Coordinates of C-alpha atoms in Angstrom, one line a residue:
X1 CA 0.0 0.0 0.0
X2 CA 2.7 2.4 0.5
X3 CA 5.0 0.9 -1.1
X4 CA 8.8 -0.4 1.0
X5 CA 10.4 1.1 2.2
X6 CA 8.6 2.6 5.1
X7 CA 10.1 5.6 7.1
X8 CA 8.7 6.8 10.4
X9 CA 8.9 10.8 10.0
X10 CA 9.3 13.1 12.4
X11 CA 6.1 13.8 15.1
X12 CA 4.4 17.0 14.5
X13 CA 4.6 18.0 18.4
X14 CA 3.0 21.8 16.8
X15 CA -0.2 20.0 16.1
X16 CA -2.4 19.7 19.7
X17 CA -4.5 18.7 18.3
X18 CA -3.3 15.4 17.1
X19 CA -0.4 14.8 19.2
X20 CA -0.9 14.9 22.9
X21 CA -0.5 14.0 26.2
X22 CA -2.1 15.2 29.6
X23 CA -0.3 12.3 31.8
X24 CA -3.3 9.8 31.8
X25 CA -4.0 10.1 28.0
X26 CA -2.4 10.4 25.3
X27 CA -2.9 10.8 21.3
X28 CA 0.2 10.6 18.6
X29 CA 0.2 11.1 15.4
X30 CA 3.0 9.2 13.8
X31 CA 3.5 10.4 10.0
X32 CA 4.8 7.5 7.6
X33 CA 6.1 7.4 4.0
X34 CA 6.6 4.7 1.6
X35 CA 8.0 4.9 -2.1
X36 CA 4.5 5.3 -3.3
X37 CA 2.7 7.2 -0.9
X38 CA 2.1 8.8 2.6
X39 CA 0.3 8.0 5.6
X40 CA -0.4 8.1 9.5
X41 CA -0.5 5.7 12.3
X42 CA -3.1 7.2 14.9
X43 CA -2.5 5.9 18.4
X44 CA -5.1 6.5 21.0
X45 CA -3.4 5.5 24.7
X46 CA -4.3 5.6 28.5
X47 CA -3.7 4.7 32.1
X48 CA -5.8 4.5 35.5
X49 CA -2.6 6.5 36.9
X50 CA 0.5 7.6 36.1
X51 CA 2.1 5.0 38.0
X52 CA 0.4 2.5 35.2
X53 CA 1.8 1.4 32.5
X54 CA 0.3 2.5 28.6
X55 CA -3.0 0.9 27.4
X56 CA -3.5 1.1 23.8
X57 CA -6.9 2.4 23.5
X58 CA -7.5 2.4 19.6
X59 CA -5.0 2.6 16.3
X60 CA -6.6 4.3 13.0
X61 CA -4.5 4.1 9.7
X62 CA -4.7 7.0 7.5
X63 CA -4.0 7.3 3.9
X64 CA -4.9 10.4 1.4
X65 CA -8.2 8.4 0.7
X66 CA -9.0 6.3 3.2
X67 CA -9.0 5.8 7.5
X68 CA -9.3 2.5 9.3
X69 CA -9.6 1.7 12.9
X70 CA -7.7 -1.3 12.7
X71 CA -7.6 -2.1 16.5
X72 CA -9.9 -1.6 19.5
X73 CA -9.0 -2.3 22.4
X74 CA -11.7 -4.7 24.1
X75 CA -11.9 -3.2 27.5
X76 CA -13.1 0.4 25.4
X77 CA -15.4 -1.0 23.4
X78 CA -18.3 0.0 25.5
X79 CA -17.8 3.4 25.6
X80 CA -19.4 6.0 23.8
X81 CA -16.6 7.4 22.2
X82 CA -15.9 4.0 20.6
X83 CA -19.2 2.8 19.4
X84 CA -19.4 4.6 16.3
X85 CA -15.9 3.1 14.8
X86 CA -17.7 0.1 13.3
X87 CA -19.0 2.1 10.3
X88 CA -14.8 2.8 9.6
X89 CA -13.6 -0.5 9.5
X90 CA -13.6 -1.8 5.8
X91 CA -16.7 -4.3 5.3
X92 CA -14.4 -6.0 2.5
X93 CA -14.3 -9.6 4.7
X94 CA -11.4 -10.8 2.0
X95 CA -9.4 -7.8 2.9
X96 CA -9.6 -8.3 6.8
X97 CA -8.6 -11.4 8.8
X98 CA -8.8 -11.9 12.1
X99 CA -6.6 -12.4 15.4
X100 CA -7.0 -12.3 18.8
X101 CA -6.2 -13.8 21.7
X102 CA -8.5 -13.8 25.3
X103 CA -7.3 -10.1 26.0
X104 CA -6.8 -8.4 22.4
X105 CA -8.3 -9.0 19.2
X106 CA -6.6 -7.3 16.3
X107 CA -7.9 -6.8 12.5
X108 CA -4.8 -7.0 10.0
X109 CA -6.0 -5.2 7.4
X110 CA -4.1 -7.3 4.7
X111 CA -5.1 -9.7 1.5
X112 CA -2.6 -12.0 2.3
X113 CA -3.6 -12.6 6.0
X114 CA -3.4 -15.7 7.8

């Protein structure tokens, strides 16, 4: 999709309101380029305290065309905030396997999946 290889860029720490942190949540947006095109990883994070460790809440890919919310985590699912991401992930079942195990289920957004 964007073609290898892949390069992290740099984060946009300018842009509040994409990358962020307030010690018990956090949001990054991680900027990537491949040979044939751009894109970003959106991360979604939190913790009870800030003596706990990172949760990852929700990851969206975005390209110039298209957003997925490629993971959830399970715990978050019943919140509000969350319960509209359905309608994003891609409906295209041979595009989207899945994996999971009893405390995270992931959606590899990939035709050649296993």
């Amino acid at each position: 999709m964007l073609g290898e290889p892949i390069v992290v860029k740099n984060l946009d720490l300018g842009n509040t309101e994409k990358t962020w942190c307030d010690g018990l949540n956090a949001r990054l947006a991680i900027p990537l380029k491949g040979s044939l095109t751009k894109a970003t990883l959106h991360s979604w994070a939190s913790r009870a305290s800030v003596k706990d460790h990172w949760a990852v809440d929700r990851l969206d890919f975005e390209t110039s065309n298209k957003n997925w919310t490629f993971y959830i985590n399970p715990k978050k699912r019943g919140l509000q905030e969350l319960s509209s991401l359905s309608s994003e992930i891609p409906s295209d079942t041979d595009s989207v396997a899945e994996k999971g195990t009893s405390d995270q289920q992931f959606l590899y957004l990939n035709s050649t999946a296993k």
